[in-house]
Short mmCIF file of C-alpha atoms in Angstrom, two decimals:
data_model
loop_
_atom_site.label_atom_id
_atom_site.label_comp_id
_atom_site.label_asym_id
_atom_site.label_seq_id
_atom_site.Cartn_x
_atom_site.Cartn_y
_atom_site.Cartn_z
CA MET A 9 19.78 6.66 6.14
CA LYS A 10 18.68 9.87 4.59
CA LYS A 11 19.47 8.51 1.12
CA THR A 12 16.18 6.48 1.21
CA LEU A 13 13.77 7.78 3.67
CA THR A 14 11.65 10.86 3.44
CA PHE A 15 13.09 14.32 3.62
CA ILE A 16 11.62 14.83 7.08
CA LEU A 17 13.77 11.91 8.51
CA CYS A 18 16.67 13.78 6.88
CA ILE A 19 15.80 16.75 8.93
CA LEU A 20 15.42 14.94 12.29
CA ILE A 21 17.53 11.90 11.58
CA THR A 22 19.42 12.02 14.87
CA LEU A 23 16.11 11.97 16.82
CA SER A 24 15.51 8.60 15.38
CA PHE A 25 17.54 7.01 18.25
CA THR A 26 14.25 7.12 20.17
CA SER A 27 12.77 3.72 20.85
CA CYS A 28 9.96 3.99 18.32
CA PHE A 29 8.79 6.37 15.60
CA ASP A 30 6.56 6.56 12.54
CA ILE A 31 7.22 7.85 9.12
CA VAL A 32 3.95 8.46 7.10
CA GLU A 33 3.79 9.32 3.39
CA GLU A 34 0.34 10.24 2.19
CA ILE A 35 -0.50 10.65 -1.39
CA ASN A 36 -3.84 11.83 -2.72
CA LEU A 37 -4.17 11.36 -6.60
CA LYS A 38 -6.95 12.72 -8.63
CA SER A 39 -7.97 11.08 -11.84
CA ASN A 40 -6.43 13.89 -13.94
CA GLY A 41 -2.96 13.15 -12.31
CA SER A 42 -2.80 16.10 -10.03
CA GLY A 43 -2.92 15.69 -6.21
CA SER A 44 -1.19 16.38 -2.88
CA ILE A 45 1.57 14.73 -0.80
CA GLN A 46 2.16 14.94 2.88
CA GLY A 47 5.14 13.50 4.83
CA THR A 48 5.27 13.19 8.56
CA LEU A 49 7.69 12.09 11.18
CA ASN A 50 6.03 11.23 14.45
CA LEU A 51 8.10 10.61 17.53
CA SER A 52 5.41 11.38 20.04
CA LYS A 53 5.46 7.84 21.39
CA SER A 54 9.12 8.59 22.53
CA LYS A 55 8.85 12.21 23.11
CA THR A 56 10.46 12.03 26.59
CA LYS A 57 13.53 10.37 25.16
CA ALA A 58 13.45 12.71 22.18
CA ALA A 59 13.51 15.78 24.52
CA SER A 60 16.42 14.19 26.33
CA LEU A 61 18.52 13.68 23.04
CA MET A 62 17.85 17.21 21.91
CA LYS A 63 20.05 18.24 24.89
CA LEU A 64 22.94 16.33 23.64
CA ASP A 65 25.48 17.51 21.11
CA LYS A 66 26.27 14.20 19.17
CA ILE A 67 25.24 10.56 19.05
CA ASP A 68 27.66 8.10 17.23
CA GLY A 69 29.43 11.11 15.81
CA ILE A 70 26.16 12.53 14.37
CA LYS A 71 25.47 16.11 15.44
CA ILE A 72 22.01 16.73 16.78
CA PRO A 73 20.35 19.78 15.49
CA ASN A 74 18.74 22.23 17.94
CA GLN A 75 15.21 23.59 17.56
CA ASN A 76 16.43 26.74 15.62
CA GLU A 77 18.49 24.78 13.25
CA ILE A 78 15.57 22.54 12.54
CA LYS A 79 13.39 25.38 11.90
CA LYS A 80 15.85 27.02 9.57
CA GLU A 81 16.29 23.80 7.62
CA MET A 82 12.54 23.50 7.24
CA ALA A 83 12.20 27.06 6.16
CA VAL A 84 14.83 26.42 3.36
CA ILE A 85 13.06 23.26 2.24
CA VAL A 86 9.68 25.03 2.12
CA GLN A 87 11.17 27.81 -0.14
CA LEU A 88 12.90 25.24 -2.43
CA LEU A 89 9.50 23.47 -2.95
CA LYS A 90 7.72 26.69 -3.55
CA ASN A 91 10.14 27.37 -6.34
CA THR A 92 9.70 23.89 -7.86
CA LYS A 93 7.66 23.81 -11.04
CA GLY A 94 4.25 22.24 -10.66
CA ILE A 95 4.32 22.45 -6.75
CA SER A 96 1.97 24.66 -4.81
CA ASN A 97 0.33 25.24 -1.46
CA VAL A 98 3.48 24.23 0.45
CA GLN A 99 2.87 24.04 4.15
CA SER A 100 4.91 22.69 7.08
CA ARG A 101 4.42 22.04 10.89
CA LEU A 102 7.01 21.56 13.58
CA ASP A 103 5.48 20.47 17.03
CA PHE A 104 8.40 20.34 19.54
CA ASN A 105 5.98 19.34 22.20
CA ASN A 106 4.95 16.03 20.68
CA TYR A 107 7.97 15.86 18.37
CA ILE A 108 5.92 15.73 15.16
CA ALA A 109 7.21 17.26 11.94
CA SER A 110 5.40 17.39 8.62
CA ILE A 111 5.39 19.03 5.35
CA SER A 112 2.80 18.94 2.50
CA CYS A 113 2.16 20.51 -0.89
CA ASP A 114 0.03 19.99 -3.98
CA PHE A 115 1.37 18.81 -7.33
CA SER A 116 -0.10 19.64 -10.76
CA ASN A 117 0.84 16.19 -12.22
CA VAL A 118 2.89 13.24 -11.47
CA GLU A 119 5.95 14.74 -13.30
CA ALA A 120 5.68 17.50 -10.61
CA LEU A 121 5.63 14.91 -7.86
CA ASN A 122 8.96 13.52 -9.21
CA ALA A 123 10.27 17.01 -9.53
CA TYR A 124 9.40 17.34 -5.75
CA THR A 125 11.58 14.29 -5.05
CA GLN A 126 14.23 15.72 -7.33
CA THR A 127 14.33 19.03 -5.34
CA LEU A 128 14.76 17.22 -2.09
CA SER A 129 17.45 15.00 -3.63
CA SER A 130 19.45 18.01 -4.89
CA HIS A 131 19.16 19.75 -1.45
CA PHE A 132 20.28 16.83 0.62
CA LYS A 133 22.96 15.72 -2.04
CA ALA A 134 21.29 12.19 -1.92
CA LYS A 135 19.90 10.06 -4.72
CA ILE A 136 16.32 9.73 -3.46
CA ASN A 137 14.93 10.21 -6.94
CA SER A 138 17.06 7.30 -8.40
CA TYR A 139 15.49 4.90 -5.82
CA SER A 140 11.85 5.98 -6.08
CA SER A 141 9.74 7.60 -8.71
CA TYR A 142 6.15 7.68 -10.09
CA ALA A 143 4.43 7.27 -13.33
CA PHE A 144 0.65 7.80 -14.01
CA ASN A 145 -1.20 6.92 -17.17
CA LYS A 146 -4.56 8.88 -17.31
CA SER A 147 -5.81 6.83 -20.15
CA THR A 148 -5.32 3.40 -18.53
CA LYS A 149 -5.64 4.86 -14.94
CA VAL A 150 -2.45 3.03 -13.71
CA LEU A 151 -0.26 4.33 -11.08
CA GLN A 152 3.15 2.90 -10.89
CA ARG A 153 5.83 3.49 -8.30
CA THR A 154 9.29 2.29 -9.15
CA TYR A 155 11.52 1.45 -6.24
CA LYS A 156 15.13 0.16 -5.80
CA HIS A 157 16.82 -0.47 -2.51
CA SER A 158 19.58 1.82 -1.61
CA PRO A 159 22.81 -0.03 -0.50
CA GLU A 160 24.28 3.19 0.75
CA ALA A 161 21.53 3.31 3.38
CA LYS A 162 22.31 -0.13 4.65
CA LYS A 163 26.05 0.88 4.94
CA GLU A 164 25.15 3.98 6.95
CA PHE A 165 22.87 1.89 9.23
CA GLU A 166 25.48 -0.54 9.97
CA LYS A 167 27.81 2.15 11.10
CA LEU A 168 25.48 2.66 14.26
CA ARG A 169 26.28 0.88 17.36
CA PRO A 170 24.08 -2.37 17.89
CA GLU A 171 22.08 -0.77 20.77
CA ASN A 172 21.23 2.13 18.47
CA ARG A 173 20.26 -0.16 15.56
CA ASN A 174 18.03 -2.07 17.79
CA SER A 175 16.21 1.22 18.66
CA PHE A 176 14.72 1.07 15.18
CA ASN A 177 12.89 -2.20 15.73
CA GLN A 178 9.78 -0.32 16.65
CA ALA A 179 10.09 2.21 13.79
CA PHE A 180 7.78 1.94 10.82
CA TYR A 181 7.27 3.56 7.43
CA THR A 182 3.79 3.80 6.12
CA CYS A 183 2.78 4.89 2.66
CA ILE A 184 -1.01 5.61 1.97
CA TYR A 185 -2.41 6.27 -1.52
CA ARG A 186 -5.88 7.74 -1.83
CA PHE A 187 -7.85 7.94 -5.07
CA ASP A 188 -11.15 9.57 -6.17
CA THR A 189 -11.95 6.26 -8.02
CA ALA A 190 -12.09 2.62 -6.91
CA VAL A 191 -8.83 0.42 -7.00
CA GLU A 192 -9.22 -2.43 -9.42
CA SER A 193 -5.92 -4.16 -8.27
CA GLN A 194 -2.54 -3.62 -6.85
CA LYS A 195 0.50 -5.75 -7.10
CA ASN A 196 2.49 -5.19 -3.84
CA SER A 197 1.93 -8.43 -1.73
CA THR A 198 2.36 -6.45 1.54
CA ALA A 199 0.03 -3.64 0.74
CA LYS A 200 -3.68 -3.71 1.43
CA VAL A 201 -6.68 -2.13 -0.15
CA SER A 202 -9.07 -0.28 2.01
CA PRO A 203 -12.65 -1.50 2.59
CA ASN A 204 -14.09 1.25 0.48
CA LYS A 205 -11.67 0.45 -2.33
CA GLN A 206 -10.35 3.94 -2.71
CA ALA A 207 -7.03 3.61 -0.80
CA VAL A 208 -4.03 1.46 -0.70
CA MET A 209 -1.80 1.22 2.48
CA LEU A 210 1.66 -0.19 2.82
CA LYS A 211 3.38 -0.46 6.26
CA VAL A 212 6.81 -1.89 6.69
CA SER A 213 9.46 -1.76 9.37
CA VAL A 214 12.31 0.66 8.95
CA PRO A 215 14.98 -2.08 9.43
CA ASP A 216 13.39 -4.07 6.67
CA LEU A 217 13.30 -1.15 4.42
CA VAL A 218 16.96 -0.15 5.10
CA ASN A 219 18.15 -3.77 4.72
CA GLY A 220 16.35 -4.26 1.46
CA LYS A 221 13.74 -6.78 2.83
CA ALA A 222 10.90 -4.51 2.03
CA ASN A 223 9.90 -3.26 -1.45
CA LEU A 224 7.97 -0.01 -1.88
CA GLY A 225 7.37 -0.49 -5.54
CA ASN A 226 3.74 -1.14 -6.69
CA THR A 227 1.38 -0.94 -9.73
CA ILE A 228 -2.11 0.21 -8.86
CA ASP A 229 -4.83 -0.25 -11.44
CA LEU A 230 -7.99 2.13 -10.96
CA LYS A 231 -11.45 1.54 -12.30
#
């Protein structure tokens, strides 16, 4: 699972056995190629069940981290990102009352955004960067996200008991891109352009993403 989802899910993977949760990735891109990214895992809709799960030791053989372990892991990730070239203003948030975790940072260019992914991939010994990467042409104002489904994620998902796999049915992954200029066009049939033409949103179910039925790839042309 942690081979394809955001690093926040990597931190709190075992809490995903709650009945519903949301993973949100927000990218704000400026016309010069710099910007910011924030990843959020929100389990507030299932916070009662999440609190109960935190009291357990394991589920399906997966160890459930306690609050101190989660805080320690987040601190390690923050420091790694601070040491990543082109990344700055790294901030994190852990809300154990509502079970919301987020981390954000600024990137100097899209190469730094890919370096952000590479840093996380190396830390988690996953191949996140081989499944998703970005390119931005400042001259033509085209943002491209290349995405390839991870067969490893599907294999890990299928190891779960049926009742635990079913708990992902109300889980969603949302990616929001915001720009300082209007969107001319975008090529992902599932994504939608905002009414003000300065944002693109893609929302897919986590099971579809894991099973290769959803594609995060896109090409966005800006005016």
